[in-house]
């Protein structure tokens, strides 16, 4: 099993889709926080660019994140809001201090 890590997901909404994407992302927060192995799941919006959202996550392992990605609420998000995303990037960070 892998070690705990922090992930930062950056999502940029397609023009005019930021409100739809925000609502879909908001719906992910509570069920994701309730998942075993989730230490943090916080949604942020870029103050300089309202099209850009950040999700700061902490997961106990790669396997736990894979389970999150397979969860019903995440699959619903992808099906309902995937078309609103212009760009997606996931950075995985290992804590060193």
mmCIF file of N, CA, C and O in Angstrom:
data_model
loop_
_atom_site.group_PDB
_atom_site.id
_atom_site.type_symbol
_atom_site.label_atom_id
_atom_site.label_comp_id
_atom_site.label_asym_id
_atom_site.label_seq_id
_atom_site.Cartn_x
_atom_site.Cartn_y
_atom_site.Cartn_z
ATOM 1 N N UNK A 1 0.853 -1.188 0.000
ATOM 2 C CA UNK A 1 0.000 0.000 0.000
ATOM 3 C C UNK A 1 0.894 1.245 0.000
ATOM 4 O O UNK A 1 1.927 1.269 0.637
ATOM 5 N N UNK A 2 0.486 2.253 -0.717
ATOM 6 C CA UNK A 2 1.278 3.474 -0.825
ATOM 7 C C UNK A 2 1.129 4.334 0.428
ATOM 8 O O UNK A 2 0.304 4.076 1.290
ATOM 9 N N UNK A 3 1.916 5.379 0.485
ATOM 10 C CA UNK A 3 1.912 6.278 1.644
ATOM 11 C C UNK A 3 0.863 7.374 1.488
ATOM 12 O O UNK A 3 0.408 7.646 0.376
ATOM 13 N N UNK A 4 0.476 8.031 2.585
ATOM 14 C CA UNK A 4 -0.464 9.150 2.506
ATOM 15 C C UNK A 4 0.117 10.286 1.652
ATOM 16 O O UNK A 4 1.331 10.459 1.588
ATOM 17 N N UNK A 5 -0.771 11.038 1.035
ATOM 18 C CA UNK A 5 -0.333 12.157 0.200
ATOM 19 C C UNK A 5 -1.428 13.208 0.113
ATOM 20 O O UNK A 5 -2.587 12.956 0.434
ATOM 21 N N UNK A 6 -1.024 14.391 -0.327
ATOM 22 C CA UNK A 6 -1.938 15.485 -0.622
ATOM 23 C C UNK A 6 -2.062 15.588 -2.125
ATOM 24 O O UNK A 6 -1.066 15.430 -2.843
ATOM 25 N N UNK A 7 -3.244 15.848 -2.595
ATOM 26 C CA UNK A 7 -3.477 16.060 -4.023
ATOM 27 C C UNK A 7 -4.136 17.421 -4.199
ATOM 28 O O UNK A 7 -4.966 17.828 -3.379
ATOM 29 N N UNK A 8 -3.724 18.116 -5.253
ATOM 30 C CA UNK A 8 -4.378 19.367 -5.617
ATOM 31 C C UNK A 8 -4.912 19.201 -7.031
ATOM 32 O O UNK A 8 -4.137 19.039 -7.980
ATOM 33 N N UNK A 9 -6.225 19.207 -7.139
ATOM 34 C CA UNK A 9 -6.879 19.124 -8.439
ATOM 35 C C UNK A 9 -7.211 20.539 -8.893
ATOM 36 O O UNK A 9 -7.805 21.312 -8.137
ATOM 37 N N UNK A 10 -6.808 20.871 -10.102
ATOM 38 C CA UNK A 10 -7.122 22.162 -10.697
ATOM 39 C C UNK A 10 -8.081 21.915 -11.852
ATOM 40 O O UNK A 10 -7.786 21.124 -12.745
ATOM 41 N N UNK A 11 -9.224 22.573 -11.796
ATOM 42 C CA UNK A 11 -10.232 22.421 -12.837
ATOM 43 C C UNK A 11 -10.585 23.789 -13.392
ATOM 44 O O UNK A 11 -10.906 24.704 -12.625
ATOM 45 N N UNK A 12 -10.515 23.930 -14.695
ATOM 46 C CA UNK A 12 -10.903 25.167 -15.360
ATOM 47 C C UNK A 12 -12.192 24.907 -16.119
ATOM 48 O O UNK A 12 -12.259 23.977 -16.939
ATOM 49 N N UNK A 13 -13.193 25.715 -15.840
ATOM 50 C CA UNK A 13 -14.486 25.563 -16.499
ATOM 51 C C UNK A 13 -14.438 26.127 -17.911
ATOM 52 O O UNK A 13 -13.720 27.099 -18.193
ATOM 53 N N UNK A 14 -15.200 25.514 -18.786
ATOM 54 C CA UNK A 14 -15.388 26.079 -20.117
ATOM 55 C C UNK A 14 -16.105 27.420 -19.966
ATOM 56 O O UNK A 14 -16.838 27.637 -18.986
ATOM 57 N N UNK A 15 -15.926 28.338 -20.915
ATOM 58 C CA UNK A 15 -16.600 29.640 -20.816
ATOM 59 C C UNK A 15 -18.104 29.485 -20.592
ATOM 60 O O UNK A 15 -18.769 28.694 -21.263
ATOM 61 N N UNK A 16 -18.593 30.210 -19.585
ATOM 62 C CA UNK A 16 -20.008 30.191 -19.255
ATOM 63 C C UNK A 16 -20.473 28.992 -18.448
ATOM 64 O O UNK A 16 -21.644 28.906 -18.090
ATOM 65 N N UNK A 17 -19.570 28.066 -18.119
ATOM 66 C CA UNK A 17 -19.942 26.842 -17.404
ATOM 67 C C UNK A 17 -19.502 26.839 -15.937
ATOM 68 O O UNK A 17 -19.689 25.842 -15.241
ATOM 69 N N UNK A 18 -18.936 27.947 -15.458
ATOM 70 C CA UNK A 18 -18.375 27.949 -14.110
ATOM 71 C C UNK A 18 -19.414 27.708 -13.019
ATOM 72 O O UNK A 18 -19.126 27.043 -12.027
ATOM 73 N N UNK A 19 -20.637 28.194 -13.179
ATOM 74 C CA UNK A 19 -21.645 27.985 -12.143
ATOM 75 C C UNK A 19 -22.092 26.526 -12.087
ATOM 76 O O UNK A 19 -22.302 25.969 -11.010
ATOM 77 N N UNK A 20 -22.224 25.895 -13.248
ATOM 78 C CA UNK A 20 -22.600 24.478 -13.302
ATOM 79 C C UNK A 20 -21.497 23.636 -12.672
ATOM 80 O O UNK A 20 -21.766 22.740 -11.870
ATOM 81 N N UNK A 21 -20.246 23.941 -13.026
ATOM 82 C CA UNK A 21 -19.123 23.194 -12.457
ATOM 83 C C UNK A 21 -19.036 23.404 -10.952
ATOM 84 O O UNK A 21 -18.829 22.449 -10.203
ATOM 85 N N UNK A 22 -19.223 24.624 -10.497
ATOM 86 C CA UNK A 22 -19.159 24.884 -9.054
ATOM 87 C C UNK A 22 -20.194 24.061 -8.295
ATOM 88 O O UNK A 22 -19.873 23.446 -7.265
ATOM 89 N N UNK A 23 -21.418 24.021 -8.776
ATOM 90 C CA UNK A 23 -22.457 23.257 -8.083
ATOM 91 C C UNK A 23 -22.129 21.768 -8.048
ATOM 92 O O UNK A 23 -22.335 21.101 -7.035
ATOM 93 N N UNK A 24 -21.601 21.264 -9.148
ATOM 94 C CA UNK A 24 -21.232 19.843 -9.189
ATOM 95 C C UNK A 24 -20.078 19.553 -8.238
ATOM 96 O O UNK A 24 -20.064 18.519 -7.563
ATOM 97 N N UNK A 25 -19.112 20.454 -8.163
ATOM 98 C CA UNK A 25 -17.988 20.277 -7.240
ATOM 99 C C UNK A 25 -18.451 20.374 -5.786
ATOM 100 O O UNK A 25 -17.996 19.606 -4.938
ATOM 101 N N UNK A 26 -19.350 21.303 -5.512
ATOM 102 C CA UNK A 26 -19.887 21.429 -4.146
ATOM 103 C C UNK A 26 -20.548 20.129 -3.699
ATOM 104 O O UNK A 26 -20.445 19.737 -2.539
ATOM 105 N N UNK A 27 -21.234 19.454 -4.628
ATOM 106 C CA UNK A 27 -21.927 18.211 -4.290
ATOM 107 C C UNK A 27 -20.960 17.079 -3.960
ATOM 108 O O UNK A 27 -21.349 16.107 -3.317
ATOM 109 N N UNK A 28 -19.702 17.205 -4.362
ATOM 110 C CA UNK A 28 -18.693 16.185 -4.056
ATOM 111 C C UNK A 28 -18.119 16.300 -2.644
ATOM 112 O O UNK A 28 -17.620 15.320 -2.094
ATOM 113 N N UNK A 29 -18.161 17.485 -2.070
ATOM 114 C CA UNK A 29 -17.412 17.759 -0.840
ATOM 115 C C UNK A 29 -17.819 16.848 0.312
ATOM 116 O O UNK A 29 -16.982 16.120 0.863
ATOM 117 N N UNK A 30 -19.061 16.876 0.728
ATOM 118 C CA UNK A 30 -19.465 16.128 1.925
ATOM 119 C C UNK A 30 -19.316 14.620 1.763
ATOM 120 O O UNK A 30 -18.749 13.962 2.647
ATOM 121 N N UNK A 31 -19.785 14.020 0.658
ATOM 122 C CA UNK A 31 -19.602 12.574 0.551
ATOM 123 C C UNK A 31 -18.132 12.172 0.445
ATOM 124 O O UNK A 31 -17.743 11.109 0.938
ATOM 125 N N UNK A 32 -17.311 13.013 -0.143
ATOM 126 C CA UNK A 32 -15.879 12.700 -0.233
ATOM 127 C C UNK A 32 -15.228 12.769 1.139
ATOM 128 O O UNK A 32 -14.417 11.910 1.487
ATOM 129 N N UNK A 33 -15.580 13.773 1.918
ATOM 130 C CA UNK A 33 -15.031 13.896 3.278
ATOM 131 C C UNK A 33 -15.402 12.697 4.144
ATOM 132 O O UNK A 33 -14.666 12.343 5.060
ATOM 133 N N UNK A 34 -16.541 12.098 3.857
ATOM 134 C CA UNK A 34 -17.021 10.964 4.660
ATOM 135 C C UNK A 34 -16.369 9.638 4.270
ATOM 136 O O UNK A 34 -16.536 8.646 4.981
ATOM 137 N N UNK A 35 -15.613 9.617 3.193
ATOM 138 C CA UNK A 35 -14.987 8.371 2.746
ATOM 139 C C UNK A 35 -13.864 7.959 3.687
ATOM 140 O O UNK A 35 -13.102 8.808 4.162
ATOM 141 N N UNK A 36 -13.726 6.657 3.943
ATOM 142 C CA UNK A 36 -12.589 6.184 4.737
ATOM 143 C C UNK A 36 -11.283 6.553 4.033
ATOM 144 O O UNK A 36 -11.173 6.433 2.811
ATOM 145 N N UNK A 37 -10.324 7.059 4.788
ATOM 146 C CA UNK A 37 -9.025 7.393 4.227
ATOM 147 C C UNK A 37 -8.914 8.792 3.664
ATOM 148 O O UNK A 37 -7.858 9.179 3.172
ATOM 149 N N UNK A 38 -9.986 9.567 3.743
ATOM 150 C CA UNK A 38 -9.942 10.963 3.306
ATOM 151 C C UNK A 38 -9.653 11.843 4.515
ATOM 152 O O UNK A 38 -10.438 11.900 5.455
ATOM 153 N N UNK A 39 -8.524 12.544 4.480
ATOM 154 C CA UNK A 39 -8.160 13.431 5.585
ATOM 155 C C UNK A 39 -8.542 14.876 5.341
ATOM 156 O O UNK A 39 -8.653 15.665 6.274
ATOM 157 N N UNK A 40 -8.751 15.232 4.080
ATOM 158 C CA UNK A 40 -9.120 16.605 3.722
ATOM 159 C C UNK A 40 -9.741 16.587 2.334
ATOM 160 O O UNK A 40 -9.292 15.854 1.447
ATOM 161 N N UNK A 41 -10.752 17.421 2.151
ATOM 162 C CA UNK A 41 -11.365 17.585 0.834
ATOM 163 C C UNK A 41 -12.007 18.964 0.832
ATOM 164 O O UNK A 41 -13.130 19.146 1.294
ATOM 165 N N UNK A 42 -11.248 19.953 0.375
ATOM 166 C CA UNK A 42 -11.690 21.346 0.428
ATOM 167 C C UNK A 42 -11.729 21.947 -0.965
ATOM 168 O O UNK A 42 -10.777 21.806 -1.742
ATOM 169 N N UNK A 43 -12.816 22.643 -1.253
ATOM 170 C CA UNK A 43 -13.029 23.275 -2.545
ATOM 171 C C UNK A 43 -12.698 24.764 -2.450
ATOM 172 O O UNK A 43 -13.136 25.442 -1.514
ATOM 173 N N UNK A 44 -11.929 25.252 -3.422
ATOM 174 C CA UNK A 44 -11.548 26.667 -3.483
ATOM 175 C C UNK A 44 -11.806 27.192 -4.891
ATOM 176 O O UNK A 44 -11.781 26.425 -5.856
ATOM 177 N N UNK A 45 -11.995 28.510 -4.991
ATOM 178 C CA UNK A 45 -12.140 29.178 -6.285
ATOM 179 C C UNK A 45 -11.056 30.236 -6.387
ATOM 180 O O UNK A 45 -10.772 30.943 -5.422
ATOM 181 N N UNK A 46 -10.452 30.326 -7.547
ATOM 182 C CA UNK A 46 -9.396 31.301 -7.788
ATOM 183 C C UNK A 46 -9.989 32.713 -7.726
ATOM 184 O O UNK A 46 -10.975 32.996 -8.413
ATOM 185 N N UNK A 47 -9.423 33.571 -6.909
ATOM 186 C CA UNK A 47 -9.951 34.932 -6.770
ATOM 187 C C UNK A 47 -9.676 35.790 -7.997
ATOM 188 O O UNK A 47 -10.410 36.744 -8.262
ATOM 189 N N UNK A 48 -8.644 35.470 -8.756
ATOM 190 C CA UNK A 48 -8.293 36.247 -9.936
ATOM 191 C C UNK A 48 -8.973 35.724 -11.205
ATOM 192 O O UNK A 48 -9.081 36.454 -12.186
ATOM 193 N N UNK A 49 -9.410 34.483 -11.199
ATOM 194 C CA UNK A 49 -10.013 33.873 -12.378
ATOM 195 C C UNK A 49 -11.162 32.978 -11.929
ATOM 196 O O UNK A 49 -10.945 31.848 -11.495
ATOM 197 N N UNK A 50 -12.377 33.449 -12.053
ATOM 198 C CA UNK A 50 -13.561 32.750 -11.555
ATOM 199 C C UNK A 50 -13.877 31.455 -12.302
ATOM 200 O O UNK A 50 -14.760 30.712 -11.894
ATOM 201 N N UNK A 51 -13.143 31.164 -13.367
ATOM 202 C CA UNK A 51 -13.323 29.921 -14.117
ATOM 203 C C UNK A 51 -12.543 28.771 -13.499
ATOM 204 O O UNK A 51 -12.741 27.622 -13.875
ATOM 205 N N UNK A 52 -11.617 29.086 -12.564
ATOM 206 C CA UNK A 52 -10.683 28.089 -12.049
ATOM 207 C C UNK A 52 -11.030 27.701 -10.612
ATOM 208 O O UNK A 52 -11.229 28.553 -9.749
ATOM 209 N N UNK A 53 -11.071 26.379 -10.394
ATOM 210 C CA UNK A 53 -11.362 25.810 -9.084
ATOM 211 C C UNK A 53 -10.212 24.901 -8.667
ATOM 212 O O UNK A 53 -9.546 24.295 -9.511
ATOM 213 N N UNK A 54 -10.012 24.798 -7.358
ATOM 214 C CA UNK A 54 -8.992 23.915 -6.794
ATOM 215 C C UNK A 54 -9.659 23.038 -5.740
ATOM 216 O O UNK A 54 -10.443 23.527 -4.936
ATOM 217 N N UNK A 55 -9.331 21.771 -5.767
ATOM 218 C CA UNK A 55 -9.765 20.866 -4.704
ATOM 219 C C UNK A 55 -8.490 20.365 -4.031
ATOM 220 O O UNK A 55 -7.630 19.761 -4.672
ATOM 221 N N UNK A 56 -8.358 20.673 -2.752
ATOM 222 C CA UNK A 56 -7.199 20.242 -1.973
ATOM 223 C C UNK A 56 -7.636 19.028 -1.162
ATOM 224 O O UNK A 56 -8.578 19.100 -0.369
ATOM 225 N N UNK A 57 -6.953 17.917 -1.422
ATOM 226 C CA UNK A 57 -7.365 16.627 -0.884
ATOM 227 C C UNK A 57 -6.200 15.963 -0.156
ATOM 228 O O UNK A 57 -5.053 16.142 -0.549
ATOM 229 N N UNK A 58 -6.513 15.196 0.860
ATOM 230 C CA UNK A 58 -5.521 14.335 1.499
ATOM 231 C C UNK A 58 -6.093 12.927 1.531
ATOM 232 O O UNK A 58 -7.234 12.719 1.968
ATOM 233 N N UNK A 59 -5.283 11.971 1.053
ATOM 234 C CA UNK A 59 -5.696 10.572 0.968
ATOM 235 C C UNK A 59 -4.675 9.687 1.653
ATOM 236 O O UNK A 59 -3.479 9.965 1.620
ATOM 237 N N UNK A 60 -5.152 8.615 2.245
ATOM 238 C CA UNK A 60 -4.289 7.701 2.986
ATOM 239 C C UNK A 60 -3.412 6.857 2.070
ATOM 240 O O UNK A 60 -2.352 6.400 2.489
ATOM 241 N N UNK A 61 -3.852 6.651 0.803
ATOM 242 C CA UNK A 61 -3.083 5.816 -0.119
ATOM 243 C C UNK A 61 -3.614 5.988 -1.534
ATOM 244 O O UNK A 61 -4.716 6.525 -1.742
ATOM 245 N N UNK A 62 -2.859 5.493 -2.490
ATOM 246 C CA UNK A 62 -3.312 5.479 -3.880
ATOM 247 C C UNK A 62 -4.585 4.660 -4.018
ATOM 248 O O UNK A 62 -5.496 5.027 -4.772
ATOM 249 N N UNK A 63 -4.640 3.542 -3.300
ATOM 250 C CA UNK A 63 -5.801 2.668 -3.377
ATOM 251 C C UNK A 63 -7.073 3.367 -2.888
ATOM 252 O O UNK A 63 -8.154 3.190 -3.457
ATOM 253 N N UNK A 64 -6.931 4.174 -1.853
ATOM 254 C CA UNK A 64 -8.070 4.929 -1.320
ATOM 255 C C UNK A 64 -8.534 5.957 -2.355
ATOM 256 O O UNK A 64 -9.738 6.141 -2.574
ATOM 257 N N UNK A 65 -7.598 6.640 -3.003
ATOM 258 C CA UNK A 65 -7.968 7.597 -4.047
ATOM 259 C C UNK A 65 -8.647 6.878 -5.216
ATOM 260 O O UNK A 65 -9.634 7.380 -5.760
ATOM 261 N N UNK A 66 -8.161 5.717 -5.585
ATOM 262 C CA UNK A 66 -8.804 4.941 -6.653
ATOM 263 C C UNK A 66 -10.236 4.580 -6.268
ATOM 264 O O UNK A 66 -11.143 4.638 -7.110
ATOM 265 N N UNK A 67 -10.452 4.229 -5.000
ATOM 266 C CA UNK A 67 -11.807 3.927 -4.530
ATOM 267 C C UNK A 67 -12.685 5.174 -4.605
ATOM 268 O O UNK A 67 -13.863 5.096 -4.984
ATOM 269 N N UNK A 68 -12.126 6.329 -4.260
ATOM 270 C CA UNK A 68 -12.858 7.593 -4.373
ATOM 271 C C UNK A 68 -13.269 7.832 -5.824
ATOM 272 O O UNK A 68 -14.423 8.171 -6.111
ATOM 273 N N UNK A 69 -12.336 7.639 -6.741
ATOM 274 C CA UNK A 69 -12.629 7.866 -8.159
ATOM 275 C C UNK A 69 -13.694 6.908 -8.692
ATOM 276 O O UNK A 69 -14.397 7.239 -9.649
ATOM 277 N N UNK A 70 -13.823 5.745 -8.068
ATOM 278 C CA UNK A 70 -14.824 4.761 -8.483
ATOM 279 C C UNK A 70 -16.148 4.923 -7.736
ATOM 280 O O UNK A 70 -17.129 4.253 -8.082
ATOM 281 N N UNK A 71 -16.196 5.815 -6.744
ATOM 282 C CA UNK A 71 -17.400 5.969 -5.916
ATOM 283 C C UNK A 71 -18.580 6.480 -6.743
ATOM 284 O O UNK A 71 -18.417 7.134 -7.775
ATOM 285 N N UNK A 72 -19.774 6.204 -6.255
ATOM 286 C CA UNK A 72 -20.986 6.625 -6.956
ATOM 287 C C UNK A 72 -21.063 8.140 -7.095
ATOM 288 O O UNK A 72 -21.433 8.652 -8.159
ATOM 289 N N UNK A 73 -20.699 8.879 -6.033
ATOM 290 C CA UNK A 73 -20.807 10.336 -6.122
ATOM 291 C C UNK A 73 -19.787 10.923 -7.096
ATOM 292 O O UNK A 73 -20.080 11.904 -7.784
ATOM 293 N N UNK A 74 -18.594 10.338 -7.196
ATOM 294 C CA UNK A 74 -17.611 10.845 -8.148
ATOM 295 C C UNK A 74 -18.012 10.472 -9.580
ATOM 296 O O UNK A 74 -17.872 11.290 -10.501
ATOM 297 N N UNK A 75 -18.531 9.283 -9.765
ATOM 298 C CA UNK A 75 -18.996 8.880 -11.094
ATOM 299 C C UNK A 75 -20.165 9.763 -11.557
ATOM 300 O O UNK A 75 -20.248 10.134 -12.729
ATOM 301 N N UNK A 76 -21.037 10.117 -10.619
ATOM 302 C CA UNK A 76 -22.147 11.028 -10.942
ATOM 303 C C UNK A 76 -21.606 12.392 -11.354
ATOM 304 O O UNK A 76 -22.098 13.003 -12.313
ATOM 305 N N UNK A 77 -20.598 12.877 -10.636
ATOM 306 C CA UNK A 77 -19.966 14.152 -10.994
ATOM 307 C C UNK A 77 -19.421 14.103 -12.421
ATOM 308 O O UNK A 77 -19.665 15.010 -13.220
ATOM 309 N N UNK A 78 -18.689 13.069 -12.742
ATOM 310 C CA UNK A 78 -18.103 12.956 -14.080
ATOM 311 C C UNK A 78 -19.182 12.930 -15.154
ATOM 312 O O UNK A 78 -19.037 13.569 -16.191
ATOM 313 N N UNK A 79 -20.259 12.189 -14.893
ATOM 314 C CA UNK A 79 -21.329 12.077 -15.885
ATOM 315 C C UNK A 79 -22.089 13.390 -16.065
ATOM 316 O O UNK A 79 -22.454 13.757 -17.178
ATOM 317 N N UNK A 80 -22.298 14.113 -14.962
ATOM 318 C CA UNK A 80 -23.120 15.323 -15.034
ATOM 319 C C UNK A 80 -22.332 16.589 -15.342
ATOM 320 O O UNK A 80 -22.883 17.542 -15.884
ATOM 321 N N UNK A 81 -21.048 16.619 -15.001
ATOM 322 C CA UNK A 81 -20.285 17.868 -15.151
ATOM 323 C C UNK A 81 -19.019 17.736 -15.978
ATOM 324 O O UNK A 81 -18.344 18.737 -16.225
ATOM 325 N N UNK A 82 -18.682 16.547 -16.403
ATOM 326 C CA UNK A 82 -17.461 16.361 -17.177
ATOM 327 C C UNK A 82 -17.391 17.261 -18.395
ATOM 328 O O UNK A 82 -16.329 17.772 -18.752
ATOM 329 N N UNK A 83 -18.542 17.508 -19.016
ATOM 330 C CA UNK A 83 -18.587 18.340 -20.219
ATOM 331 C C UNK A 83 -18.313 19.822 -19.933
ATOM 332 O O UNK A 83 -18.067 20.589 -20.855
ATOM 333 N N UNK A 84 -18.344 20.234 -18.665
ATOM 334 C CA UNK A 84 -18.131 21.643 -18.309
ATOM 335 C C UNK A 84 -16.661 21.975 -18.097
ATOM 336 O O UNK A 84 -16.308 23.141 -17.931
ATOM 337 N N UNK A 85 -15.800 20.962 -18.105
ATOM 338 C CA UNK A 85 -14.382 21.144 -17.777
ATOM 339 C C UNK A 85 -13.556 21.344 -19.049
ATOM 340 O O UNK A 85 -13.551 20.492 -19.928
ATOM 341 N N UNK A 86 -12.864 22.470 -19.086
ATOM 342 C CA UNK A 86 -11.971 22.755 -20.207
ATOM 343 C C UNK A 86 -10.581 22.174 -19.974
ATOM 344 O O UNK A 86 -9.921 21.703 -20.889
ATOM 345 N N UNK A 87 -10.132 22.224 -18.704
ATOM 346 C CA UNK A 87 -8.798 21.728 -18.368
ATOM 347 C C UNK A 87 -8.834 21.115 -16.971
ATOM 348 O O UNK A 87 -9.490 21.640 -16.072
ATOM 349 N N UNK A 88 -8.107 20.008 -16.813
ATOM 350 C CA UNK A 88 -7.991 19.338 -15.520
ATOM 351 C C UNK A 88 -6.542 18.949 -15.301
ATOM 352 O O UNK A 88 -5.872 18.457 -16.217
ATOM 353 N N UNK A 89 -6.062 19.166 -14.085
ATOM 354 C CA UNK A 89 -4.711 18.733 -13.714
ATOM 355 C C UNK A 89 -4.751 18.258 -12.272
ATOM 356 O O UNK A 89 -5.401 18.871 -11.416
ATOM 357 N N UNK A 90 -4.056 17.152 -11.998
ATOM 358 C CA UNK A 90 -3.952 16.638 -10.637
ATOM 359 C C UNK A 90 -2.486 16.568 -10.266
ATOM 360 O O UNK A 90 -1.694 15.916 -10.943
ATOM 361 N N UNK A 91 -2.126 17.274 -9.210
ATOM 362 C CA UNK A 91 -0.763 17.231 -8.658
ATOM 363 C C UNK A 91 -0.801 16.433 -7.375
ATOM 364 O O UNK A 91 -1.658 16.655 -6.512
ATOM 365 N N UNK A 92 0.120 15.501 -7.251
ATOM 366 C CA UNK A 92 0.240 14.691 -6.036
ATOM 367 C C UNK A 92 1.484 15.180 -5.289
ATOM 368 O O UNK A 92 2.560 15.277 -5.877
ATOM 369 N N UNK A 93 1.311 15.453 -4.009
ATOM 370 C CA UNK A 93 2.393 15.999 -3.185
ATOM 371 C C UNK A 93 2.690 15.101 -2.016
ATOM 372 O O UNK A 93 1.783 14.617 -1.345
ATOM 373 N N UNK A 94 3.970 14.885 -1.759
ATOM 374 C CA UNK A 94 4.408 14.140 -0.592
ATOM 375 C C UNK A 94 4.953 15.105 0.446
ATOM 376 O O UNK A 94 5.813 15.924 0.144
ATOM 377 N N UNK A 95 4.446 15.035 1.654
ATOM 378 C CA UNK A 95 4.882 15.930 2.720
ATOM 379 C C UNK A 95 6.296 15.570 3.142
ATOM 380 O O UNK A 95 6.628 14.405 3.347
ATOM 381 N N UNK A 96 7.146 16.607 3.249
ATOM 382 C CA UNK A 96 8.539 16.364 3.642
ATOM 383 C C UNK A 96 8.895 17.011 4.985
ATOM 384 O O UNK A 96 9.954 16.723 5.536
ATOM 385 N N UNK A 97 8.052 17.875 5.482
ATOM 386 C CA UNK A 97 8.335 18.491 6.797
ATOM 387 C C UNK A 97 7.046 18.968 7.434
ATOM 388 O O UNK A 97 6.065 19.192 6.806
#
